[in-house]
Tab-separated table of C-alpha atoms in Angstrom:
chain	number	residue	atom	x	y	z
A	62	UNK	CA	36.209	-4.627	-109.916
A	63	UNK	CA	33.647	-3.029	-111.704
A	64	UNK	CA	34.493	1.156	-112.600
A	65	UNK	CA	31.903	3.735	-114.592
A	66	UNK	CA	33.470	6.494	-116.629
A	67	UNK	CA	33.439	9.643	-114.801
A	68	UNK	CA	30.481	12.027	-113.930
A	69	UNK	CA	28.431	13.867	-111.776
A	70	UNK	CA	25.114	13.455	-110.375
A	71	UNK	CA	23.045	13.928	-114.074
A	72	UNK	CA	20.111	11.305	-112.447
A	73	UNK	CA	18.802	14.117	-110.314
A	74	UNK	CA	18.360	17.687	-110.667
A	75	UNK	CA	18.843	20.236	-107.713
A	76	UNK	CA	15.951	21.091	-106.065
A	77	UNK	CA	14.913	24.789	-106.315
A	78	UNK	CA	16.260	25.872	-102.999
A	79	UNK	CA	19.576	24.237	-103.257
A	80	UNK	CA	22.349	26.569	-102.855
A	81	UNK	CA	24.945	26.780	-105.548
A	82	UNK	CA	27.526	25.067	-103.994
A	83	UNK	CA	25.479	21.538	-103.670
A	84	UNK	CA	25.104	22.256	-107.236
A	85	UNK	CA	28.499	22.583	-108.355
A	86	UNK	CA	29.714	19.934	-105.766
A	87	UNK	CA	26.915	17.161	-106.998
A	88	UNK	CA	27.863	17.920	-110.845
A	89	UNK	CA	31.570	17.436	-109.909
A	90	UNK	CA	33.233	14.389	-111.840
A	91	UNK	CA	33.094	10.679	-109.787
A	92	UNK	CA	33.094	7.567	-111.005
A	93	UNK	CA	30.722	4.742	-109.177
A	94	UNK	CA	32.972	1.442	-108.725
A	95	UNK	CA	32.753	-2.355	-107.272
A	96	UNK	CA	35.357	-4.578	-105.518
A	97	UNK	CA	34.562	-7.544	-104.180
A	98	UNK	CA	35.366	-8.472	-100.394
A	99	UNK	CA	34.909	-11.731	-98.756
A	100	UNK	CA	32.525	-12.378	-101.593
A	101	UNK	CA	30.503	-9.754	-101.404
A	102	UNK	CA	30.574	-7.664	-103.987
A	103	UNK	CA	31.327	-3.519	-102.115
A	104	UNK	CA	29.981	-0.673	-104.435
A	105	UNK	CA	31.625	2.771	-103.838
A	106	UNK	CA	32.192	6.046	-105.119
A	107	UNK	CA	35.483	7.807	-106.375
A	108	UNK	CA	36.482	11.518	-106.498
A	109	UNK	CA	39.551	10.920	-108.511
A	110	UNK	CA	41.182	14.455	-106.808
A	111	UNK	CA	44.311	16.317	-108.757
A	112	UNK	CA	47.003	14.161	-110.813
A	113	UNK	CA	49.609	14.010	-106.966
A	114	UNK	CA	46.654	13.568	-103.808
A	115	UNK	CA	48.285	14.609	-100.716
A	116	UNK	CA	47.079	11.679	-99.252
A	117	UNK	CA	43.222	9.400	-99.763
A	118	UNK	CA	40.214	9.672	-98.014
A	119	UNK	CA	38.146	7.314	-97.052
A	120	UNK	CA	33.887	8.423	-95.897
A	121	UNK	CA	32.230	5.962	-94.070
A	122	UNK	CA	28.515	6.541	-93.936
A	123	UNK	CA	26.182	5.410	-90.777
A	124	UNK	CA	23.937	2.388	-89.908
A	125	UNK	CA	21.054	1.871	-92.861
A	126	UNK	CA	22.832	4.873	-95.423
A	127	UNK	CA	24.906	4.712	-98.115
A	128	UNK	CA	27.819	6.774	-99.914
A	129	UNK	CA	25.723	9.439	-100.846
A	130	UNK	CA	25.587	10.993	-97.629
A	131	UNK	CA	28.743	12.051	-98.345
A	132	UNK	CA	28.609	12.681	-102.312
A	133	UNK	CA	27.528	16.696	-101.588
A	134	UNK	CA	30.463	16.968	-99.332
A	135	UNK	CA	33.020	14.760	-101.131
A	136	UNK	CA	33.765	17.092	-103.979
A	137	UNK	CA	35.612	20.010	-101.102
A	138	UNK	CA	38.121	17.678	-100.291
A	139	UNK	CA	38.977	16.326	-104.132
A	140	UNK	CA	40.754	18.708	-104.474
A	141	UNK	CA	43.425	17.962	-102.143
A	142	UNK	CA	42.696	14.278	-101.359
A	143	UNK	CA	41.842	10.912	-103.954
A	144	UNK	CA	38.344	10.329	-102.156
A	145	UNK	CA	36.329	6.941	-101.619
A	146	UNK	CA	33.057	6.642	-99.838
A	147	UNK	CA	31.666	3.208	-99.529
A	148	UNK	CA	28.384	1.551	-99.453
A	149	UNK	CA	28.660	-0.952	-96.636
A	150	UNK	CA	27.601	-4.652	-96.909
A	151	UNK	CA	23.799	-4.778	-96.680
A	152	UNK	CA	23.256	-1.204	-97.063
A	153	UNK	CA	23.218	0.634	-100.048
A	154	UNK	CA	23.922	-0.560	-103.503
A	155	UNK	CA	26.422	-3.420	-101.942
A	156	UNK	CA	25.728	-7.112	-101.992
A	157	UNK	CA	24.166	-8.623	-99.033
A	158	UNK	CA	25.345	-11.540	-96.809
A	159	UNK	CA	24.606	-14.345	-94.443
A	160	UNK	CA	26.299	-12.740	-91.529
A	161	UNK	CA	28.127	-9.509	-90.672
A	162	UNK	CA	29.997	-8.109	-88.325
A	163	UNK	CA	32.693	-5.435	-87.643
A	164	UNK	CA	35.475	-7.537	-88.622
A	165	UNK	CA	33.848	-8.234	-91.669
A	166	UNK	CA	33.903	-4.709	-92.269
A	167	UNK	CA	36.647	-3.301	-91.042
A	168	UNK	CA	37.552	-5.687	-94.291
A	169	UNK	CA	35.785	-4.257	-96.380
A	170	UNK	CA	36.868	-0.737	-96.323
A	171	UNK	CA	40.613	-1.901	-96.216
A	172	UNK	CA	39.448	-3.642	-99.886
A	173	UNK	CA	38.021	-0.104	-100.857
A	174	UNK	CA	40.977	1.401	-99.964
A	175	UNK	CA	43.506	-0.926	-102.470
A	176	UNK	CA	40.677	-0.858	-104.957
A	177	UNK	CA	40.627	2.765	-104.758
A	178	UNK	CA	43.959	3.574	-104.966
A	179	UNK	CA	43.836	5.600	-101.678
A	180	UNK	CA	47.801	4.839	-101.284
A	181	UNK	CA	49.414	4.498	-98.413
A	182	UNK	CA	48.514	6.175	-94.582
A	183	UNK	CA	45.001	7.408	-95.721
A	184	UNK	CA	42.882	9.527	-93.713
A	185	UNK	CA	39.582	7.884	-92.552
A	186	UNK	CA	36.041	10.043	-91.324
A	187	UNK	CA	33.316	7.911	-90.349
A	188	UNK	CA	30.068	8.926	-89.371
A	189	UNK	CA	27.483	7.169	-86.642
A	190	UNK	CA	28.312	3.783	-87.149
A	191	UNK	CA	30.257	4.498	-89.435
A	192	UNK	CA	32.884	5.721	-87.080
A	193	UNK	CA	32.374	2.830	-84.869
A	194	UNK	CA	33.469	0.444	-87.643
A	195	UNK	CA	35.921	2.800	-88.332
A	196	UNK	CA	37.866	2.225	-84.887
A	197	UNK	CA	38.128	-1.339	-85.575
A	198	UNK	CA	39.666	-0.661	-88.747
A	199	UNK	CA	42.238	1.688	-87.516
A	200	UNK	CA	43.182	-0.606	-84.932
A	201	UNK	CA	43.858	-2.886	-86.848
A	202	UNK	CA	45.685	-1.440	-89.268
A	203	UNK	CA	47.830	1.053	-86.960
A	204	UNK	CA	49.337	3.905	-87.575
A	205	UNK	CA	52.694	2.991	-88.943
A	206	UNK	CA	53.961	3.194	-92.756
A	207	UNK	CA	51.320	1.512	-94.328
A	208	UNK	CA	48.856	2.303	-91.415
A	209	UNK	CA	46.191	4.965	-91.222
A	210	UNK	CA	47.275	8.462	-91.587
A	211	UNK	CA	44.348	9.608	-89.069
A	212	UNK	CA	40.974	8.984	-87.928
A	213	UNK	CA	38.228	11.349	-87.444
A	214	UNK	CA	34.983	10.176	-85.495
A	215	UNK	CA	31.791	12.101	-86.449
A	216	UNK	CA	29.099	11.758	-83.695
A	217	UNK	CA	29.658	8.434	-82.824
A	218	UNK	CA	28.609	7.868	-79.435
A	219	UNK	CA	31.502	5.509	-77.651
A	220	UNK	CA	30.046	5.666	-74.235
A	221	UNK	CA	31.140	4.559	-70.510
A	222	UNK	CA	30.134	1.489	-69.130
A	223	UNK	CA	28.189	3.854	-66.904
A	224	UNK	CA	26.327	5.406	-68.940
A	225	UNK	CA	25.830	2.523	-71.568
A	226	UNK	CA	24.178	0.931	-68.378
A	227	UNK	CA	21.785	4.020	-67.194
A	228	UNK	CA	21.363	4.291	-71.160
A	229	UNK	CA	20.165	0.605	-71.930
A	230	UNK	CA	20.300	-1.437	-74.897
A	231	UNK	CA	20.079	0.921	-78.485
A	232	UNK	CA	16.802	1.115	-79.961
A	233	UNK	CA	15.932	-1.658	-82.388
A	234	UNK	CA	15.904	-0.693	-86.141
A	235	UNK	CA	15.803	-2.564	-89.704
A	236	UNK	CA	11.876	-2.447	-90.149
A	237	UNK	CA	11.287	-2.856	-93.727
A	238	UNK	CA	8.367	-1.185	-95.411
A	239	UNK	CA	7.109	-1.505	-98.900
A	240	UNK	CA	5.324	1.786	-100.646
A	241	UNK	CA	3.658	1.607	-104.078
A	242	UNK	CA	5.470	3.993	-106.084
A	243	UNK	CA	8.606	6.351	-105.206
A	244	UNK	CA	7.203	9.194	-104.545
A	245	UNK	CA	5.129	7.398	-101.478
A	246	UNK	CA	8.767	6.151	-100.050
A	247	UNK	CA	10.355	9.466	-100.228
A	248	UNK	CA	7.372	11.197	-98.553
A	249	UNK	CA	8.103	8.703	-95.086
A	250	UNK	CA	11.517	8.904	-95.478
A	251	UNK	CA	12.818	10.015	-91.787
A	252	UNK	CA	16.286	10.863	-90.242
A	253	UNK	CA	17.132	7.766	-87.317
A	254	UNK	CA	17.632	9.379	-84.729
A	255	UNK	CA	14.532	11.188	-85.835
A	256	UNK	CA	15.251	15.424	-85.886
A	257	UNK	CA	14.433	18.294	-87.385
A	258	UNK	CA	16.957	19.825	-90.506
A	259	UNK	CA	16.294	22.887	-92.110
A	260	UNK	CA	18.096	21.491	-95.240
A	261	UNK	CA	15.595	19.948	-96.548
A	262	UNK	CA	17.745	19.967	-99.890
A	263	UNK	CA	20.093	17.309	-98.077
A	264	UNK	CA	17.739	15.241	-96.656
A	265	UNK	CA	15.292	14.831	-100.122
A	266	UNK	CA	19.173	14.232	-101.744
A	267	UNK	CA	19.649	10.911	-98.489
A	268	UNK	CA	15.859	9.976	-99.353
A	269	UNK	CA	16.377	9.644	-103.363
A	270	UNK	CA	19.161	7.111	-102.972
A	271	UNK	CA	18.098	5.300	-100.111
A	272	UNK	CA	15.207	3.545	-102.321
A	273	UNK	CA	14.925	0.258	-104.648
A	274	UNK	CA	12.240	-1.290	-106.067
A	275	UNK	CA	11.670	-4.862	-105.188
A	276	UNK	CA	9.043	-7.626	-106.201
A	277	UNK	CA	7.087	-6.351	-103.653
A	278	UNK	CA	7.175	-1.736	-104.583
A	279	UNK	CA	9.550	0.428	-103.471
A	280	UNK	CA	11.546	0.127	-100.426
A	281	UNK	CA	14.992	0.790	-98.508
A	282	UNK	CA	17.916	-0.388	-99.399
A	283	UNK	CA	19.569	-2.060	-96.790
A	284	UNK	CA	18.925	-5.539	-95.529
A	285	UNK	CA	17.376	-5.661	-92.226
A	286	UNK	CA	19.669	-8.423	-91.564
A	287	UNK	CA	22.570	-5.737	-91.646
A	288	UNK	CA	20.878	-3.383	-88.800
A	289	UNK	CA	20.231	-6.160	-85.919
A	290	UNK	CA	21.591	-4.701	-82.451
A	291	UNK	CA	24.999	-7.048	-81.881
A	292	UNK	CA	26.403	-4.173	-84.159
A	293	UNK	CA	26.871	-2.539	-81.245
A	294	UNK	CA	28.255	-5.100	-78.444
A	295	UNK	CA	32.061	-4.652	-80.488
A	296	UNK	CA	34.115	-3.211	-77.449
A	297	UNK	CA	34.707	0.048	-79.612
A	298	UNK	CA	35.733	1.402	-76.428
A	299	UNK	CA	38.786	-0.296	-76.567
A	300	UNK	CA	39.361	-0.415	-80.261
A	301	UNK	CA	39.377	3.452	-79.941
A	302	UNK	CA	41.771	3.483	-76.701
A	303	UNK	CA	44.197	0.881	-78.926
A	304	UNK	CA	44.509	3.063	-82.078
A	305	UNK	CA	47.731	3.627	-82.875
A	306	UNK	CA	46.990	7.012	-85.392
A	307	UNK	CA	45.832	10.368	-84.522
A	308	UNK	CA	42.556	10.369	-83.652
A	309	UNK	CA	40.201	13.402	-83.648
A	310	UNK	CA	35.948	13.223	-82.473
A	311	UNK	CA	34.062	15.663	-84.470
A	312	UNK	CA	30.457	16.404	-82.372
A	313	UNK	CA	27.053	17.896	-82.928
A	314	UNK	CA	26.123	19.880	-80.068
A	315	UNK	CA	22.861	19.603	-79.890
A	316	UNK	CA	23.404	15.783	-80.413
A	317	UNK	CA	20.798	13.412	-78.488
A	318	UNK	CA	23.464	10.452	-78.840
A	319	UNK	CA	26.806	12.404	-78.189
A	320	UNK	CA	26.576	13.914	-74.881
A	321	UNK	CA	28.514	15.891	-72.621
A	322	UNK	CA	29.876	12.811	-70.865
A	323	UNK	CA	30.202	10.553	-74.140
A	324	UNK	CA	33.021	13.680	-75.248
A	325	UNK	CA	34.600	13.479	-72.106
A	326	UNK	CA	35.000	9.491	-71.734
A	327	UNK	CA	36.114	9.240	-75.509
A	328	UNK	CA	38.310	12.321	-75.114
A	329	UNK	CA	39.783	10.259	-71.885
A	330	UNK	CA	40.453	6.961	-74.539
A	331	UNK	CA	42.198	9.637	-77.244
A	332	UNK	CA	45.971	10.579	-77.083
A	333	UNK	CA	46.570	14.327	-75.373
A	334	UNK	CA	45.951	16.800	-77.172
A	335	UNK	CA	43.462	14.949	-79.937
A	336	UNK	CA	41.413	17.199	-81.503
A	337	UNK	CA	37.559	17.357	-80.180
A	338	UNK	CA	35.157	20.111	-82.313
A	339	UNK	CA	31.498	20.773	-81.522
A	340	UNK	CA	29.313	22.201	-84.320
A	341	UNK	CA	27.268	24.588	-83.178
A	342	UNK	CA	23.621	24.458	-83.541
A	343	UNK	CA	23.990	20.498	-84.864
A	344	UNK	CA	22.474	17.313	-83.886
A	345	UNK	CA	23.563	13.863	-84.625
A	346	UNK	CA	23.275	14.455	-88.627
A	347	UNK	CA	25.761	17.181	-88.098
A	348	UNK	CA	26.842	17.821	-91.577
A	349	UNK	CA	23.012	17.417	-92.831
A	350	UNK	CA	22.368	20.214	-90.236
A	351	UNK	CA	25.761	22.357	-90.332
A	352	UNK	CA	27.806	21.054	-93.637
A	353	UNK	CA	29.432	24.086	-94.331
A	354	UNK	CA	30.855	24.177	-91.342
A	355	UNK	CA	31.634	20.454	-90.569
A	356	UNK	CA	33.449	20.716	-93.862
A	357	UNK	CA	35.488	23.387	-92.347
A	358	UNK	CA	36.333	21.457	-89.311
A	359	UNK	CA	37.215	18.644	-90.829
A	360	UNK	CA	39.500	20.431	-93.316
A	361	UNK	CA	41.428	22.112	-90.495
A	362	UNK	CA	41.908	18.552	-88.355
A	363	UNK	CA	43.042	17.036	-91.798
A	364	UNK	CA	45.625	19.879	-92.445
A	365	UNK	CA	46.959	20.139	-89.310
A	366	UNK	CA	47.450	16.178	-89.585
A	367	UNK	CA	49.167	17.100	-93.383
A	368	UNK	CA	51.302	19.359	-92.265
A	369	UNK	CA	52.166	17.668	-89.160
């Protein structure tokens, strides 16, 4: 384990139309950490939260990101919650390996979570893939004493047989490019799915920290290796069906991957009465488009989870 002292975001200043609360929020207090899982060596980041957490938090980012997708949003639930947000294996500033696979990472975040401190019955979001890899990891660890306190899927698309099949296979993805300098990689960087966001504050804050210079220029960080399309033959279906904590699916919905009839089949594998919230006027990147108000959302599944 590997821990930084505390602080906030001092490596890049706010752009000029950021509002004031990315600014507070991204000079908040975190420290950037390392465990190592199944060799690998997992770097995350830590939002400490007030001297008794209610309970830890655990932000799983989507297929080719990293933790800071969630580092503007992270600092709105410190102060109730000890928050972690992982860089996944081959994405990010995490170590790369040979193989991987959801069990493999379903590991991983179970390491962040003892690293971290999150304590026991911790609530998990996961975005994308992120909240694919997500239901393995709640299944696994149930919701029982030492289990997951509740699991919150954000616009990951868990889809019917049906429509997987009218849908066909996902779109392939892990093209590497190299640019000569930074400021050439952050002018190509693109949301996947590709959309529009009129926060262009968030999505220059994705494209800063989703670059590394190589022997070859600049380039993204994850491994190619990491994105290959049997990420997505996991029956997640089932993993979702077989949790054993509350489970809640948090939509955009205007998404192009969550549709109508993805809500209704995964609302069909949740418990009665699980909570299902669509943003309005969001897409896939719903908290890129709408983060004020996915933070709401996911505040009020969380509490009513707390206090339940």
């Amino acid at each position: 384990m590997h821990a930084a002292p505390p602080q906030g975001d001092g490596s890049e200043a706010a752009p000029a139309d950021a509002p004031e609360w990315f600014r507070r929020n991204m000079a908040a207090p975190r420290r950037s950490r390392r465990v190592v899982s199944d060799g690998c060596s997992i770097h995350y980041l830590l939002w400490d939260g007030p001297p008794e957490p209610e309970a830890g938090l655990l932000l799983v980012h989507g297929g080719g990101g990293h933790a800071h997708w969630w580092s503007f949003l992270a600092p709105w639930f410190a102060g109730r919650y000890r928050v972690a947000a992982p860089d996944l294996s081959g994405m990010g500033d995490s170590g790369r390996r040979a193989e991987y696979g959801a069990a493999i990472r379903a590991a991983e975040l179970g390491a962040v979570v003892e690293d971290a401190g999150l304590g026991p019955r911790p609530f998990v979001v996961g975005h994308s893939f992120g909240g694919l890899v997500a239901t393995r990891f709640a299944r696994e660890r149930g919701g029982g004493p030492d289990g997951i306190g509740g699991l919150v899927i954000a616009d990951s698309p868990i889809r019917s047989p049906e429509e997987r099949e009218r849908r066909g296979p996902p779109r392939r993805s892990g093209t590497k490019r190299h640019y000569p300098d930074f400021a050439a990689g952050l002018a190509r960087f693109r949301l996947l799915p590709e959309q529009e966001c009129e926060n262009a504050f968030l999505v220059a804050h994705i494209a800063r920290h989703s670059l590394a210079r190589d022997g070859e220029g600049w380039t993204w960080k994850f491994d190619p290796g990491a994105m290959h399309q049997r990420r997505f033959s996991e029956p997640y279906h089932r993993h979702l069906a077989e949790a054993s904590c509350p489970t809640a699916l948090v939509y955009g919905d205007e998404s192009a991957l969550v549709t109508p009839e993805t809500v209704a089949y995964m609302r069909a594998l949740m418990a009665p009465g699980s909570p299902v919230v669509g943003i309005p006027e969001a897409r896939h990147h719903l908290f890129l488009d709408q983060p004020v108000a996915f933070a709401a959302a996911l505040r009020a599944v969380l509490d009513g989870w707390s206090r339940g």
